[in-house]
Tab-separated table of C-alpha atoms (C1' of nucleotides) in Angstrom:
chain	number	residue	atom	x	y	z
N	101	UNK	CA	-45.023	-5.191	15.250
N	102	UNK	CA	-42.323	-5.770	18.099
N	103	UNK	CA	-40.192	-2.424	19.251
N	104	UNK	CA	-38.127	-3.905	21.590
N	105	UNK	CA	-36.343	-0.302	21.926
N	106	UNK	CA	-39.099	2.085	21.026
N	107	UNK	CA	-38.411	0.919	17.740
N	108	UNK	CA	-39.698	-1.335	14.928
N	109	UNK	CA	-37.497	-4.785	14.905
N	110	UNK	CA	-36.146	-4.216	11.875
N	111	UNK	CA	-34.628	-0.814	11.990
N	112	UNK	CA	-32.671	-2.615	14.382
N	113	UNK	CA	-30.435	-4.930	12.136
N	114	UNK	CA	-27.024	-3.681	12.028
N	115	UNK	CA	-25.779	-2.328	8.734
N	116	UNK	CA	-23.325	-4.803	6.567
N	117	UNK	CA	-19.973	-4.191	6.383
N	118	UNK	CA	-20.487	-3.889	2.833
N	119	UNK	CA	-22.354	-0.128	3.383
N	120	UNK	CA	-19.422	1.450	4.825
N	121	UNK	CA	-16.634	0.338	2.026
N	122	UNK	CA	-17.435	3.002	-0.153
N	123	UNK	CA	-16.124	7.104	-0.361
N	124	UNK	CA	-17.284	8.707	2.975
N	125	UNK	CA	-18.894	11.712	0.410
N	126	UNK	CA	-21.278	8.825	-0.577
N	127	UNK	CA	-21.558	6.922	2.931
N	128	UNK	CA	-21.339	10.166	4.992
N	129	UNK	CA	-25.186	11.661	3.545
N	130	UNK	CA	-26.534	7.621	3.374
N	131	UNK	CA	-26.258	7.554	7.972
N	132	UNK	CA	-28.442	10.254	8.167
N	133	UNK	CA	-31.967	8.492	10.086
N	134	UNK	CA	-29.910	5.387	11.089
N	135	UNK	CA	-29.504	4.099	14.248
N	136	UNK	CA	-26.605	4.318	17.136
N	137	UNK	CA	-27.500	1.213	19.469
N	138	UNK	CA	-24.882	1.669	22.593
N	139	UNK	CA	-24.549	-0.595	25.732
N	140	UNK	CA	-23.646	0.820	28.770
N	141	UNK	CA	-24.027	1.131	31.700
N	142	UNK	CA	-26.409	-1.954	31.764
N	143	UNK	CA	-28.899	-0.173	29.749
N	144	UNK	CA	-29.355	0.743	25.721
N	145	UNK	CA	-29.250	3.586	24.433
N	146	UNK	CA	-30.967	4.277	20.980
N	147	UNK	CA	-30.358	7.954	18.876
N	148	UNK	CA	-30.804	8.353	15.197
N	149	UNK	CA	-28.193	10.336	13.018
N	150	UNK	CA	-28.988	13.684	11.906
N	151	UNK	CA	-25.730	15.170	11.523
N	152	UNK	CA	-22.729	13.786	9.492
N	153	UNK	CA	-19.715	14.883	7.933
N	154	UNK	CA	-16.873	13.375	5.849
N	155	UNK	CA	-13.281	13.509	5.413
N	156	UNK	CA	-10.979	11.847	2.596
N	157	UNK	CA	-7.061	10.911	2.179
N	158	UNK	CA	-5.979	13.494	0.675
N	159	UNK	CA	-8.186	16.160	2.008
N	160	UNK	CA	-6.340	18.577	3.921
N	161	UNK	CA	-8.577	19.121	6.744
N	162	UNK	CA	-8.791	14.933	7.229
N	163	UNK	CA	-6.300	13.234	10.225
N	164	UNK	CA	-5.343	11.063	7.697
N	165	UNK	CA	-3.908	13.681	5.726
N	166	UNK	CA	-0.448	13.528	6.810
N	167	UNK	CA	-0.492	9.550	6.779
N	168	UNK	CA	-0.673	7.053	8.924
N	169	UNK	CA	0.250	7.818	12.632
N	170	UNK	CA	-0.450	6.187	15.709
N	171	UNK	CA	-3.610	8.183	16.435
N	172	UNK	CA	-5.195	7.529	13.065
N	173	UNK	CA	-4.098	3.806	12.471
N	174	UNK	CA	-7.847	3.018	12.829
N	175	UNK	CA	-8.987	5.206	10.381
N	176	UNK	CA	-6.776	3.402	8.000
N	177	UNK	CA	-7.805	-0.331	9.002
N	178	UNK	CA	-10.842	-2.209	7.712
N	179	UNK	CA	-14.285	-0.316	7.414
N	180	UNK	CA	-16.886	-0.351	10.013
N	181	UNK	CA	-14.837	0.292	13.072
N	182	UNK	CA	-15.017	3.278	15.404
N	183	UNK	CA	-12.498	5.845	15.114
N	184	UNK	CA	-12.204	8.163	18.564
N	185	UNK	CA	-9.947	10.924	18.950
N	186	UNK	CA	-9.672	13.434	21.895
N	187	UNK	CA	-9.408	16.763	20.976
N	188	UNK	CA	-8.962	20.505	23.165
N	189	UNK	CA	-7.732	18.764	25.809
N	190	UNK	CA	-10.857	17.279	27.166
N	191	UNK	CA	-13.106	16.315	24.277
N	192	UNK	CA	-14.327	13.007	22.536
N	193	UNK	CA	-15.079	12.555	18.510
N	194	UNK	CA	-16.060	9.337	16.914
N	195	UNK	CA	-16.111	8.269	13.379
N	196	UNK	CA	-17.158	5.825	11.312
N	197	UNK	CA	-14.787	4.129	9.130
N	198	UNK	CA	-15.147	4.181	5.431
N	199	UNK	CA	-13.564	2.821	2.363
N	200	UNK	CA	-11.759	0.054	1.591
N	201	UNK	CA	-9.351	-1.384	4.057
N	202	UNK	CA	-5.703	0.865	3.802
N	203	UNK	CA	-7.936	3.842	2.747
N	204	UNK	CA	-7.843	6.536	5.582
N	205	UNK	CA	-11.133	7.946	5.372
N	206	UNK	CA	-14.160	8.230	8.121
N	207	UNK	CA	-17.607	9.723	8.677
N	208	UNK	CA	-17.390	12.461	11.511
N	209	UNK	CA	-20.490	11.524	13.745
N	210	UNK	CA	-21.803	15.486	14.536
N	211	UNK	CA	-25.317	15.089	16.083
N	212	UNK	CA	-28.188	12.879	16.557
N	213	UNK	CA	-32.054	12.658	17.935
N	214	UNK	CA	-32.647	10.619	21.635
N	215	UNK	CA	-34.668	7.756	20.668
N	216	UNK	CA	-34.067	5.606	24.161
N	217	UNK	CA	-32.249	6.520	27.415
N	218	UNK	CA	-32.672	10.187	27.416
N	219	UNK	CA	-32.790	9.770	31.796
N	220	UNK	CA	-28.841	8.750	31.434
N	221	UNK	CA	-28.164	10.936	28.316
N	222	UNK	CA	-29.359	14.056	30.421
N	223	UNK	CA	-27.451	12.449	33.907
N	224	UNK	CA	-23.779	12.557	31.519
N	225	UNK	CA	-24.449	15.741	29.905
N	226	UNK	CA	-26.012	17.872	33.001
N	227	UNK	CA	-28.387	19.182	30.567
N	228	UNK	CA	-32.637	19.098	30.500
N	229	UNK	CA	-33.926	19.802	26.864
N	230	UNK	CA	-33.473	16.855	24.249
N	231	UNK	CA	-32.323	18.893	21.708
N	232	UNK	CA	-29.094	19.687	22.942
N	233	UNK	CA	-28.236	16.241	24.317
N	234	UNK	CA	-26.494	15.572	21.069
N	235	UNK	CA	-26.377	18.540	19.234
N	236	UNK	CA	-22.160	18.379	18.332
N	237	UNK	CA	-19.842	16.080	17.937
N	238	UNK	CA	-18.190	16.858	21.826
N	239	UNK	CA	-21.746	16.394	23.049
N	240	UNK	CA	-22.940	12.997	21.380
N	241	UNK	CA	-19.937	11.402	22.567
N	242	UNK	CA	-20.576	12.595	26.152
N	243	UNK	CA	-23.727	11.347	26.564
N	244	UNK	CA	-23.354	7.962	24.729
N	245	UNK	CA	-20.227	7.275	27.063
N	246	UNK	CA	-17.828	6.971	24.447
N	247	UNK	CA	-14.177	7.743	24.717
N	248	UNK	CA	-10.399	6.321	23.689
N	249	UNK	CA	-11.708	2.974	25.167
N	250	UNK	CA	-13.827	2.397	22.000
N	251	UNK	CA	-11.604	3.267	19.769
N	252	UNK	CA	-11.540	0.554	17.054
N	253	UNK	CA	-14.387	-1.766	17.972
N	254	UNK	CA	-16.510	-3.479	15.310
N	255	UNK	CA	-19.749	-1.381	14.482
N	256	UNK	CA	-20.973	-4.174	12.671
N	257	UNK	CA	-20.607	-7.344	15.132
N	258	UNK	CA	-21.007	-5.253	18.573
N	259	UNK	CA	-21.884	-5.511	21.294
N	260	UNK	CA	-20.697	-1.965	23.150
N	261	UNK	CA	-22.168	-0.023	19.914
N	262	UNK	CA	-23.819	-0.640	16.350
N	263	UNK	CA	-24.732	1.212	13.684
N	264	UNK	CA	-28.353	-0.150	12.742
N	265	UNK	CA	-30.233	0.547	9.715
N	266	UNK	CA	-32.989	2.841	11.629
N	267	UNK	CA	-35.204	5.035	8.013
N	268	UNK	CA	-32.629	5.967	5.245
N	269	UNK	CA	-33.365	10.239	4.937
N	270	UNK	CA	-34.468	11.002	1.233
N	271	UNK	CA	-32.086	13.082	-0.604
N	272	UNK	CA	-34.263	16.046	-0.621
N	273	UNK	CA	-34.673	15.778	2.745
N	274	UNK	CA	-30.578	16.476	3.238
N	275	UNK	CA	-28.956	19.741	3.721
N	276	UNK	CA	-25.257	19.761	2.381
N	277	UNK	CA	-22.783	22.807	3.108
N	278	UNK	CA	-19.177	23.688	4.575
N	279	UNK	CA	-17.610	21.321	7.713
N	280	UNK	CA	-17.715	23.451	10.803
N	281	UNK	CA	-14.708	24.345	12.673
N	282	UNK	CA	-11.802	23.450	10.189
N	283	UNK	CA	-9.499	26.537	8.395
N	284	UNK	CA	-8.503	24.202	5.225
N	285	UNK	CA	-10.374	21.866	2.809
N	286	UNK	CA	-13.487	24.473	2.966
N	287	UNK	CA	-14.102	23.983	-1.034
N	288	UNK	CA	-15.178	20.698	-0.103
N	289	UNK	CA	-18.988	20.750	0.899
N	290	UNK	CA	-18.856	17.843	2.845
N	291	UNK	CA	-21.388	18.370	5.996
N	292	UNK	CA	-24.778	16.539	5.897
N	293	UNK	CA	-27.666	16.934	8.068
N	294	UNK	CA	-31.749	16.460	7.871
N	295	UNK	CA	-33.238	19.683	6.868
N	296	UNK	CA	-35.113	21.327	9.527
N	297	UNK	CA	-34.232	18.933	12.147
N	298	UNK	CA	-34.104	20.619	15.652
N	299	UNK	CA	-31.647	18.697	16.938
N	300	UNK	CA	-28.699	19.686	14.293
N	301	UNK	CA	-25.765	21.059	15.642
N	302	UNK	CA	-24.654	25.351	15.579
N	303	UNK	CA	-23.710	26.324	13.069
N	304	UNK	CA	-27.206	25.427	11.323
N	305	UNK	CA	-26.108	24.466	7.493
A	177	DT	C1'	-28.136	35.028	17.213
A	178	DG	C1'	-23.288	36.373	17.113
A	179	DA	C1'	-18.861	37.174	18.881
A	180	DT	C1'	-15.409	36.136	22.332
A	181	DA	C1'	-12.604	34.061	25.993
A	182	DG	C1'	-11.113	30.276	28.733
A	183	DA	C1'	-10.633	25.493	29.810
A	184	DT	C1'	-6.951	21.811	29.169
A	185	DC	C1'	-3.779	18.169	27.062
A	186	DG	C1'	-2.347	14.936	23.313
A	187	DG	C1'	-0.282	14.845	18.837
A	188	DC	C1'	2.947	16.264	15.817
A	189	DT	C1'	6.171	19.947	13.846
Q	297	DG	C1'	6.124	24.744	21.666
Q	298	DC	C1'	1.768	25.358	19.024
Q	299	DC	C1'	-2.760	24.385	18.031
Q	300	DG	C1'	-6.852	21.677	17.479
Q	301	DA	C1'	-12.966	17.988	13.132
Q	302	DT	C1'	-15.320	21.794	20.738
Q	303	DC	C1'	-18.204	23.416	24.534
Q	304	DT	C1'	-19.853	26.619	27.951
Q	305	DA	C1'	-20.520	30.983	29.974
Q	306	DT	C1'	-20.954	35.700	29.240
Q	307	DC	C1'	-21.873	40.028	26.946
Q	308	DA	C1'	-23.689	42.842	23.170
Q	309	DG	C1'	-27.491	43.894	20.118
DNA sequence: TGATAGATCGGCT
DNA sequence: GCCGATCTATCAG
């Protein structure tokens, strides 16, 4: 078979919009071994998702908790767009968007495993050993070259990044336990990640 | 591995 | 003003 990036064709079909308008509980578990395709830079980079986590209206430790605002308007539009926020006064998160279109809900992206492009990944991040290219949510964004200017672009139609539908993880294959680094909404156990996966983010789950 | 401090600024009270 | 969906360096064990 063709792997134009290292990949089997197939895998590299971006997901329907149809996959992300459901609760992020449900869609936050079902990313786990899908593909992030990103251009930049002239080149494509490919990592897989090992390393999710979701957040609800209504949940306390959410942005979308204390309705809309300016920052969060994209977390309340239509599903499959990118959500980015900067954060400790010099770092990038993205999110997936989730649920139905007014909902407020998103997918916290937390780590992944470089499939393609770990020369420019490593150039970004200043840092040798795969496994911590993308070990946190600070980090993936880093080396993927994401930032404010993405905020809000279409995950399904592209170009600048997709979400592709890469191996599905099993369910017993998923580790599920507390969101790292939030002081409310810890009864929810809303952090997913492939067990035994070495390139998981610290706190291991 | 675990705990801790410092960096640094936008968002919202 | 206060504090954050974090990261890195550094020190202790």
């Amino acid at each position: 078979v063709a792997r134009p990036f290292g990949v089997p064709a197939g895998q590299l079909a971006p997901l329907p919009r149809s996959f992300f308008a459901r609760p992020s509980p449900e869609v936050a578990p079902d990313l786990l071994g899908r593909l992030l395709v990103r251009h930049a830079g002239g080149e494509t980079l490919v990592a897989r998702i090992v390393e999710t986590e979701a957040y609800e209206e209504g949940d306390p430790a959410s942005h979308s908790y204390r309705g809309r605002t300016p920052r969060t308007e994209v977390m309340f539009g239509p599903p499959g767009h990118l959500y980015v926020y900067f954060t400790y006064g010099m770092h990038h998160c993205m999110n997936v968007v989730t649920g139905k279109d007014g909902a407020g809900s998103a997918v916290l992206l937390r780590a992944a495993e470089p499939i393609r492009g770990l020369d420019a990944m490593r150039h970004r991040r200043g840092v040798e050993v795969p496994d911590r290219l993308l070990a946190g949510p600070a980090r993936l964004t880093q080396a993927l070259d994401v930032d404010r200017t993405l905020n809000g672009v279409d995950l399904v139609a592209g170009p600048d990044l997709v979400v592709a539908r890469g191996r599905p993880v099993e369910r017993d294959r998923v580790v599920v336990g507390r969101r790292v680094g939030i002081r409310v909404g810890l009864d929810r156990p809303w952090r997913f990640a492939v067990r035994g996966s070495r390139f998981v983010s610290s706190p291991r789950p």
